[in-house]
Amino acid sequence: MTSTAWTSRFRVHTKVAAAFRSGPVFLAGDAAHCHSPAGGQGLNTGVQDGYDLGWKLAAVCAGAEPGLLDSYEAERRPSAVRAVGNADRQTKLWLLRSTVSRFLRDTLLRRLSASGALEKRLVPELAQVDLDLTASPIVSGAPSDGVRPGRRVPDTALSMVYGREADSLHGYIASGRHTVVVLGVSGTDTAAVRAAETAARRHAGTAGSNVDVLLIRPTDRGDTFSVPSALPAHDVAAGRYGTTTQAMYVRPDGVVGALVPLDHPGRIAELLARIPVGGEQGRVPYIS
């Protein structure tokens, strides 16, 4: 720059509301938090506020327990605090005044970028797809096979055999519906898995169902799986997904809400009955 016609001072305000809910009033987006524009995290944070609150309000309006709404602040305020902290650190990093400090910063960032470490850490953080909701009151289950309740569901390639088209699990759940994924493991034809398939067909065939059911069978043997003579009322795909026979509930925001081992025939029915979608299901405020 050689000259300026007009200048002003920009002040960075860093604030997070003490509470995101007061009775029937909810705060979201810039009303709940504000920070430096560094990293462009404000839009992502606000949109995720609205999405988190939106699916929970929809469930409660459909008949789910109002206590479900208590999880909004428990999930979104820590995420906002984290985003504000990240933006504040980036602002300080970009505004270093010392020539030596700027040289060290630029050198370090170039090396981290060349190694791929910067993008691996920074991109998920800025896109906010690495949220940690493991402390949420509506998340349950122990981690298994790389799946962690409270974290974004890991992706896997799918080869759809029956149901709507998708070439990956992330593509399948992009519709934003509640989804139960039944994971069958090669060589296991247990009563629990058969009961899960039966419950999935019965549930998905229910009029007005708000839950998608996806059965993933393994791809590592010749006869991967057989489709029943009567076409199943749920989606079936072949893919690779861990070594444990289990079922996971994926929320509309792509977060794993519950993970249960299919160790007895009634497991899948219990899981389906406790998904917070209202109606005859989801009358409890969280999955236990």
mmCIF file of C-alpha atoms in Angstrom:
data_model
loop_
_atom_site.group_PDB
_atom_site.id
_atom_site.type_symbol
_atom_site.label_atom_id
_atom_site.label_comp_id
_atom_site.label_asym_id
_atom_site.label_seq_id
_atom_site.Cartn_x
_atom_site.Cartn_y
_atom_site.Cartn_z
ATOM 1 C CA MET A 1 0.000 0.000 0.000
ATOM 2 C CA THR A 2 1.293 3.423 -0.874
ATOM 3 C CA SER A 3 -1.474 5.639 0.522
ATOM 4 C CA THR A 4 -4.821 5.514 2.318
ATOM 5 C CA ALA A 5 -7.814 7.809 1.986
ATOM 6 C CA TRP A 6 -9.408 6.845 5.295
ATOM 7 C CA THR A 7 -8.676 4.521 8.201
ATOM 8 C CA SER A 8 -10.424 3.407 11.361
ATOM 9 C CA ARG A 9 -9.644 1.102 14.252
ATOM 10 C CA PHE A 10 -11.284 -2.321 14.359
ATOM 11 C CA ARG A 11 -11.785 -3.731 17.821
ATOM 12 C CA VAL A 12 -12.124 -7.464 18.300
ATOM 13 C CA HIS A 13 -14.875 -8.348 20.761
ATOM 14 C CA THR A 14 -14.581 -11.781 22.344
ATOM 15 C CA LYS A 15 -17.702 -12.806 24.217
ATOM 16 C CA VAL A 16 -19.743 -15.914 24.977
ATOM 17 C CA ALA A 17 -23.169 -15.728 26.608
ATOM 18 C CA ALA A 18 -23.260 -17.097 30.157
ATOM 19 C CA ALA A 19 -26.311 -19.198 29.216
ATOM 20 C CA PHE A 20 -27.749 -20.261 25.859
ATOM 21 C CA ARG A 21 -31.242 -20.848 27.246
ATOM 22 C CA SER A 22 -33.605 -19.075 29.607
ATOM 23 C CA GLY A 23 -36.963 -20.841 29.729
ATOM 24 C CA PRO A 24 -38.472 -20.745 26.242
ATOM 25 C CA VAL A 25 -35.772 -18.375 24.936
ATOM 26 C CA PHE A 26 -32.713 -19.809 23.151
ATOM 27 C CA LEU A 27 -29.643 -17.939 21.943
ATOM 28 C CA ALA A 28 -27.802 -18.995 18.784
ATOM 29 C CA GLY A 29 -25.243 -17.575 16.391
ATOM 30 C CA ASP A 30 -23.940 -14.051 16.987
ATOM 31 C CA ALA A 31 -26.459 -13.547 19.791
ATOM 32 C CA ALA A 32 -24.674 -16.285 21.737
ATOM 33 C CA HIS A 33 -21.039 -15.649 20.847
ATOM 34 C CA CYS A 34 -18.830 -13.229 18.974
ATOM 35 C CA HIS A 35 -15.121 -13.258 18.226
ATOM 36 C CA SER A 36 -12.454 -12.337 15.728
ATOM 37 C CA PRO A 37 -13.210 -13.239 12.093
ATOM 38 C CA ALA A 38 -9.863 -15.040 11.940
ATOM 39 C CA GLY A 39 -10.389 -18.515 10.517
ATOM 40 C CA GLY A 40 -13.954 -17.752 9.447
ATOM 41 C CA GLN A 41 -15.427 -19.865 12.240
ATOM 42 C CA GLY A 42 -18.335 -17.583 13.089
ATOM 43 C CA LEU A 43 -20.586 -18.832 10.293
ATOM 44 C CA ASN A 44 -19.914 -22.514 10.980
ATOM 45 C CA THR A 45 -20.513 -22.045 14.695
ATOM 46 C CA GLY A 46 -23.799 -20.212 14.167
ATOM 47 C CA VAL A 47 -25.104 -22.698 11.600
ATOM 48 C CA GLN A 48 -24.277 -25.607 13.910
ATOM 49 C CA ASP A 49 -26.104 -23.837 16.757
ATOM 50 C CA GLY A 50 -29.212 -23.636 14.604
ATOM 51 C CA TYR A 51 -28.931 -27.215 13.364
ATOM 52 C CA ASP A 52 -28.437 -28.621 16.864
ATOM 53 C CA LEU A 53 -31.430 -26.694 18.197
ATOM 54 C CA GLY A 54 -33.534 -27.330 15.094
ATOM 55 C CA TRP A 55 -33.654 -31.112 15.179
ATOM 56 C CA LYS A 56 -34.270 -31.122 18.924
ATOM 57 C CA LEU A 57 -37.143 -28.631 18.648
ATOM 58 C CA ALA A 58 -38.631 -30.726 15.843
ATOM 59 C CA ALA A 59 -38.477 -33.837 18.037
ATOM 60 C CA VAL A 60 -40.079 -32.103 21.025
ATOM 61 C CA CYS A 61 -42.827 -30.622 18.842
ATOM 62 C CA ALA A 62 -43.511 -34.172 17.619
ATOM 63 C CA GLY A 63 -43.861 -35.485 21.171
ATOM 64 C CA ALA A 64 -40.364 -36.146 22.525
ATOM 65 C CA GLU A 65 -39.634 -35.199 26.118
ATOM 66 C CA PRO A 66 -38.924 -31.430 26.543
ATOM 67 C CA GLY A 67 -35.835 -32.367 28.573
ATOM 68 C CA LEU A 68 -34.119 -33.063 25.249
ATOM 69 C CA LEU A 69 -33.775 -29.292 24.827
ATOM 70 C CA ASP A 70 -31.602 -29.082 27.955
ATOM 71 C CA SER A 71 -28.793 -30.683 25.938
ATOM 72 C CA TYR A 72 -28.598 -27.675 23.576
ATOM 73 C CA GLU A 73 -26.564 -25.508 25.917
ATOM 74 C CA ALA A 74 -24.582 -28.495 27.205
ATOM 75 C CA GLU A 75 -23.435 -29.255 23.650
ATOM 76 C CA ARG A 76 -23.174 -25.859 22.002
ATOM 77 C CA ARG A 77 -21.702 -23.586 24.660
ATOM 78 C CA PRO A 78 -18.443 -25.597 25.040
ATOM 79 C CA SER A 79 -18.182 -25.650 21.239
ATOM 80 C CA ALA A 80 -18.603 -21.869 21.128
ATOM 81 C CA VAL A 81 -15.984 -21.355 23.836
ATOM 82 C CA ARG A 82 -13.586 -23.504 21.844
ATOM 83 C CA ALA A 83 -14.241 -21.608 18.596
ATOM 84 C CA VAL A 84 -13.758 -18.259 20.341
ATOM 85 C CA GLY A 85 -10.475 -19.451 21.844
ATOM 86 C CA ASN A 86 -9.232 -20.703 18.472
ATOM 87 C CA ALA A 87 -10.110 -17.427 16.738
ATOM 88 C CA ASP A 88 -8.404 -15.434 19.498
ATOM 89 C CA ARG A 89 -5.197 -17.455 19.173
ATOM 90 C CA GLN A 90 -5.183 -17.055 15.385
ATOM 91 C CA THR A 91 -5.689 -13.310 15.694
ATOM 92 C CA LYS A 92 -2.696 -12.991 17.995
ATOM 93 C CA LEU A 93 -0.651 -15.198 15.658
ATOM 94 C CA TRP A 94 -1.424 -13.086 12.567
ATOM 95 C CA LEU A 95 -0.792 -9.762 14.355
ATOM 96 C CA LEU A 96 2.705 -10.466 15.656
ATOM 97 C CA ARG A 97 4.735 -7.265 15.484
ATOM 98 C CA SER A 98 8.275 -8.504 15.977
ATOM 99 C CA THR A 99 10.155 -9.233 12.740
ATOM 100 C CA VAL A 100 11.815 -12.247 14.347
ATOM 101 C CA SER A 101 8.499 -13.606 15.618
ATOM 102 C CA ARG A 102 6.877 -13.229 12.202
ATOM 103 C CA PHE A 103 9.815 -15.001 10.543
ATOM 104 C CA LEU A 104 9.610 -17.900 12.991
ATOM 105 C CA ARG A 105 5.821 -18.085 12.549
ATOM 106 C CA ASP A 106 6.018 -18.155 8.754
ATOM 107 C CA THR A 107 8.814 -20.733 8.743
ATOM 108 C CA LEU A 108 6.970 -23.026 11.119
ATOM 109 C CA LEU A 109 3.693 -22.741 9.198
ATOM 110 C CA ARG A 110 5.415 -23.465 5.880
ATOM 111 C CA ARG A 111 7.002 -26.612 7.281
ATOM 112 C CA LEU A 112 3.771 -27.792 8.893
ATOM 113 C CA SER A 113 1.889 -27.174 5.653
ATOM 114 C CA ALA A 114 4.491 -29.026 3.570
ATOM 115 C CA SER A 115 4.217 -32.051 5.859
ATOM 116 C CA GLY A 116 0.412 -32.041 5.715
ATOM 117 C CA ALA A 117 0.184 -31.694 9.499
ATOM 118 C CA LEU A 118 -1.271 -28.170 9.313
ATOM 119 C CA GLU A 119 -4.159 -29.157 7.046
ATOM 120 C CA LYS A 120 -4.795 -32.364 9.000
ATOM 121 C CA ARG A 121 -5.216 -30.396 12.223
ATOM 122 C CA LEU A 122 -6.446 -27.002 11.046
ATOM 123 C CA VAL A 123 -9.009 -27.899 8.364
ATOM 124 C CA PRO A 124 -11.230 -30.109 10.602
ATOM 125 C CA GLU A 125 -10.962 -27.464 13.325
ATOM 126 C CA LEU A 126 -12.021 -24.588 11.062
ATOM 127 C CA ALA A 127 -14.722 -26.658 9.346
ATOM 128 C CA GLN A 128 -15.787 -27.795 12.836
ATOM 129 C CA VAL A 129 -16.241 -31.442 11.906
ATOM 130 C CA ASP A 130 -14.110 -32.545 14.855
ATOM 131 C CA LEU A 131 -16.566 -31.573 17.589
ATOM 132 C CA ASP A 132 -16.282 -33.445 20.855
ATOM 133 C CA LEU A 133 -19.713 -34.007 22.409
ATOM 134 C CA THR A 134 -18.678 -36.985 24.521
ATOM 135 C CA ALA A 135 -19.774 -35.152 27.679
ATOM 136 C CA SER A 136 -23.298 -34.532 26.339
ATOM 137 C CA PRO A 137 -26.142 -35.858 28.518
ATOM 138 C CA ILE A 138 -27.812 -37.414 25.451
ATOM 139 C CA VAL A 139 -24.804 -39.460 24.297
ATOM 140 C CA SER A 140 -24.134 -42.989 25.501
ATOM 141 C CA GLY A 141 -22.023 -46.052 24.794
ATOM 142 C CA ALA A 142 -18.366 -47.048 24.956
ATOM 143 C CA PRO A 143 -15.956 -46.462 22.040
ATOM 144 C CA SER A 144 -15.496 -49.449 19.750
ATOM 145 C CA ASP A 145 -13.712 -50.088 16.450
ATOM 146 C CA GLY A 146 -12.807 -46.427 15.998
ATOM 147 C CA VAL A 147 -16.387 -45.257 16.641
ATOM 148 C CA ARG A 148 -16.765 -42.857 19.566
ATOM 149 C CA PRO A 149 -20.184 -41.761 20.794
ATOM 150 C CA GLY A 150 -20.227 -37.977 20.838
ATOM 151 C CA ARG A 151 -17.908 -37.662 17.829
ATOM 152 C CA ARG A 152 -18.649 -37.474 14.105
ATOM 153 C CA VAL A 153 -19.351 -40.909 12.650
ATOM 154 C CA PRO A 154 -16.324 -42.204 10.679
ATOM 155 C CA ASP A 155 -16.870 -42.533 6.961
ATOM 156 C CA THR A 156 -16.711 -45.769 4.983
ATOM 157 C CA ALA A 157 -17.285 -46.698 1.360
ATOM 158 C CA LEU A 158 -20.616 -48.402 0.648
ATOM 159 C CA SER A 159 -21.875 -50.576 -2.165
ATOM 160 C CA MET A 160 -25.640 -50.244 -1.962
ATOM 161 C CA VAL A 161 -27.591 -53.424 -2.633
ATOM 162 C CA TYR A 162 -31.063 -52.176 -1.777
ATOM 163 C CA GLY A 163 -32.428 -48.763 -0.864
ATOM 164 C CA ARG A 164 -31.463 -45.239 -1.775
ATOM 165 C CA GLU A 165 -28.211 -44.617 -3.575
ATOM 166 C CA ALA A 166 -25.046 -43.639 -1.695
ATOM 167 C CA ASP A 167 -21.390 -44.490 -2.182
ATOM 168 C CA SER A 168 -20.300 -43.639 1.358
ATOM 169 C CA LEU A 169 -21.759 -43.503 4.847
ATOM 170 C CA HIS A 170 -21.317 -39.724 4.993
ATOM 171 C CA GLY A 171 -23.211 -39.494 1.716
ATOM 172 C CA TYR A 172 -25.991 -41.658 3.118
ATOM 173 C CA ILE A 173 -26.489 -39.590 6.279
ATOM 174 C CA ALA A 174 -26.319 -36.273 4.398
ATOM 175 C CA SER A 175 -30.132 -36.277 4.250
ATOM 176 C CA GLY A 176 -30.103 -35.073 7.865
ATOM 177 C CA ARG A 177 -32.424 -37.768 9.217
ATOM 178 C CA HIS A 178 -32.025 -39.920 12.311
ATOM 179 C CA THR A 179 -30.182 -43.078 11.254
ATOM 180 C CA VAL A 180 -29.544 -46.438 12.884
ATOM 181 C CA VAL A 181 -26.631 -48.316 11.333
ATOM 182 C CA VAL A 182 -26.600 -52.065 11.966
ATOM 183 C CA LEU A 183 -23.091 -53.471 11.540
ATOM 184 C CA GLY A 184 -22.953 -57.161 10.737
ATOM 185 C CA VAL A 185 -19.599 -58.926 10.957
ATOM 186 C CA SER A 186 -18.429 -61.725 8.673
ATOM 187 C CA GLY A 187 -19.126 -65.174 10.076
ATOM 188 C CA THR A 188 -21.658 -64.007 12.664
ATOM 189 C CA ASP A 189 -25.230 -65.071 12.059
ATOM 190 C CA THR A 190 -26.340 -64.656 15.640
ATOM 191 C CA ALA A 191 -29.884 -64.380 16.933
ATOM 192 C CA ALA A 192 -29.151 -60.756 17.865
ATOM 193 C CA VAL A 193 -28.208 -59.877 14.277
ATOM 194 C CA ARG A 194 -31.260 -61.653 12.854
ATOM 195 C CA ALA A 195 -33.442 -59.863 15.406
ATOM 196 C CA ALA A 196 -31.841 -56.566 14.396
ATOM 197 C CA GLU A 197 -32.691 -57.174 10.746
ATOM 198 C CA THR A 198 -36.268 -58.127 11.625
ATOM 199 C CA ALA A 199 -36.707 -55.078 13.880
ATOM 200 C CA ALA A 200 -35.165 -52.841 11.220
ATOM 201 C CA ARG A 201 -37.584 -54.092 8.545
ATOM 202 C CA ARG A 202 -40.567 -53.734 10.866
ATOM 203 C CA HIS A 203 -39.517 -50.283 12.024
ATOM 204 C CA ALA A 204 -38.647 -48.871 8.611
ATOM 205 C CA GLY A 205 -41.992 -50.089 7.304
ATOM 206 C CA THR A 206 -43.889 -48.109 9.936
ATOM 207 C CA ALA A 207 -45.905 -45.282 8.433
ATOM 208 C CA GLY A 208 -44.416 -41.894 9.205
ATOM 209 C CA SER A 209 -41.135 -43.295 10.516
ATOM 210 C CA ASN A 210 -38.548 -40.563 11.081
ATOM 211 C CA VAL A 211 -35.627 -42.954 11.314
ATOM 212 C CA ASP A 212 -33.608 -44.507 8.493
ATOM 213 C CA VAL A 213 -32.125 -47.954 9.098
ATOM 214 C CA LEU A 214 -29.009 -49.036 7.224
ATOM 215 C CA LEU A 215 -27.695 -52.585 7.401
ATOM 216 C CA ILE A 216 -24.014 -52.901 6.503
ATOM 217 C CA ARG A 217 -22.776 -56.404 5.830
ATOM 218 C CA PRO A 218 -19.065 -57.268 5.354
ATOM 219 C CA THR A 219 -17.375 -57.529 1.961
ATOM 220 C CA ASP A 220 -14.623 -59.965 2.889
ATOM 221 C CA ARG A 221 -16.242 -63.222 1.874
ATOM 222 C CA GLY A 222 -17.819 -64.664 -1.250
ATOM 223 C CA ASP A 223 -21.482 -64.629 -0.275
ATOM 224 C CA THR A 224 -21.415 -61.303 1.464
ATOM 225 C CA PHE A 225 -25.030 -61.494 2.478
ATOM 226 C CA SER A 226 -28.368 -62.594 1.140
ATOM 227 C CA VAL A 227 -31.290 -60.284 0.575
ATOM 228 C CA PRO A 228 -34.504 -61.887 1.889
ATOM 229 C CA SER A 229 -36.969 -63.037 -0.759
ATOM 230 C CA ALA A 230 -39.398 -60.416 0.495
ATOM 231 C CA LEU A 231 -37.633 -57.131 -0.193
ATOM 232 C CA PRO A 232 -36.490 -55.609 3.096
ATOM 233 C CA ALA A 233 -38.041 -52.341 4.205
ATOM 234 C CA HIS A 234 -34.669 -50.889 5.086
ATOM 235 C CA ASP A 235 -31.441 -50.083 3.224
ATOM 236 C CA VAL A 236 -28.752 -52.707 2.711
ATOM 237 C CA ALA A 237 -25.128 -52.108 1.763
ATOM 238 C CA ALA A 238 -21.831 -53.941 1.631
ATOM 239 C CA GLY A 239 -18.829 -52.328 3.260
ATOM 240 C CA ARG A 240 -16.025 -52.630 5.770
ATOM 241 C CA TYR A 241 -16.699 -51.264 9.216
ATOM 242 C CA GLY A 242 -14.804 -52.731 12.166
ATOM 243 C CA THR A 243 -14.860 -56.179 13.708
ATOM 244 C CA THR A 244 -17.730 -55.928 16.193
ATOM 245 C CA THR A 245 -21.387 -56.742 15.612
ATOM 246 C CA GLN A 246 -23.150 -53.655 16.886
ATOM 247 C CA ALA A 247 -25.655 -50.920 16.134
ATOM 248 C CA MET A 248 -25.046 -47.208 16.243
ATOM 249 C CA TYR A 249 -27.481 -44.335 16.289
ATOM 250 C CA VAL A 250 -26.340 -41.399 14.146
ATOM 251 C CA ARG A 251 -28.041 -38.094 14.883
ATOM 252 C CA PRO A 252 -29.168 -35.691 12.120
ATOM 253 C CA ASP A 253 -25.947 -33.709 12.644
ATOM 254 C CA GLY A 254 -23.757 -36.757 11.905
ATOM 255 C CA VAL A 255 -22.729 -37.280 15.538
ATOM 256 C CA VAL A 256 -22.869 -40.794 17.003
ATOM 257 C CA GLY A 257 -25.535 -40.570 19.700
ATOM 258 C CA ALA A 258 -25.328 -44.156 20.927
ATOM 259 C CA LEU A 259 -23.382 -47.336 20.273
ATOM 260 C CA VAL A 260 -24.682 -50.681 21.494
ATOM 261 C CA PRO A 261 -23.313 -54.211 21.035
ATOM 262 C CA LEU A 262 -25.782 -56.637 19.515
ATOM 263 C CA ASP A 263 -25.264 -59.146 22.298
ATOM 264 C CA HIS A 264 -28.901 -60.143 22.736
ATOM 265 C CA PRO A 265 -31.967 -60.114 20.452
ATOM 266 C CA GLY A 266 -33.696 -57.201 22.177
ATOM 267 C CA ARG A 267 -30.892 -54.678 21.775
ATOM 268 C CA ILE A 268 -31.941 -53.144 18.477
ATOM 269 C CA ALA A 269 -35.577 -52.764 19.560
ATOM 270 C CA GLU A 270 -34.430 -50.982 22.725
ATOM 271 C CA LEU A 271 -32.281 -48.620 20.675
ATOM 272 C CA LEU A 272 -35.022 -47.844 18.156
ATOM 273 C CA ALA A 273 -37.509 -47.167 20.950
ATOM 274 C CA ARG A 274 -35.288 -44.573 22.610
ATOM 275 C CA ILE A 275 -34.359 -42.427 19.635
ATOM 276 C CA PRO A 276 -35.673 -38.898 20.367
ATOM 277 C CA VAL A 277 -37.983 -38.336 17.414
ATOM 278 C CA GLY A 278 -41.326 -37.973 19.168
ATOM 279 C CA GLY A 279 -44.470 -39.967 18.419
ATOM 280 C CA GLU A 280 -44.537 -43.443 19.887
ATOM 281 C CA GLN A 281 -40.765 -43.322 20.145
ATOM 282 C CA GLY A 282 -38.355 -40.961 21.716
ATOM 283 C CA ARG A 283 -40.370 -40.143 24.816
ATOM 284 C CA VAL A 284 -37.219 -40.170 26.920
ATOM 285 C CA PRO A 285 -34.896 -37.141 26.960
ATOM 286 C CA TYR A 286 -31.769 -39.171 26.218
ATOM 287 C CA ILE A 287 -30.517 -42.600 25.228
ATOM 288 C CA SER A 288 -29.221 -44.756 28.066
#
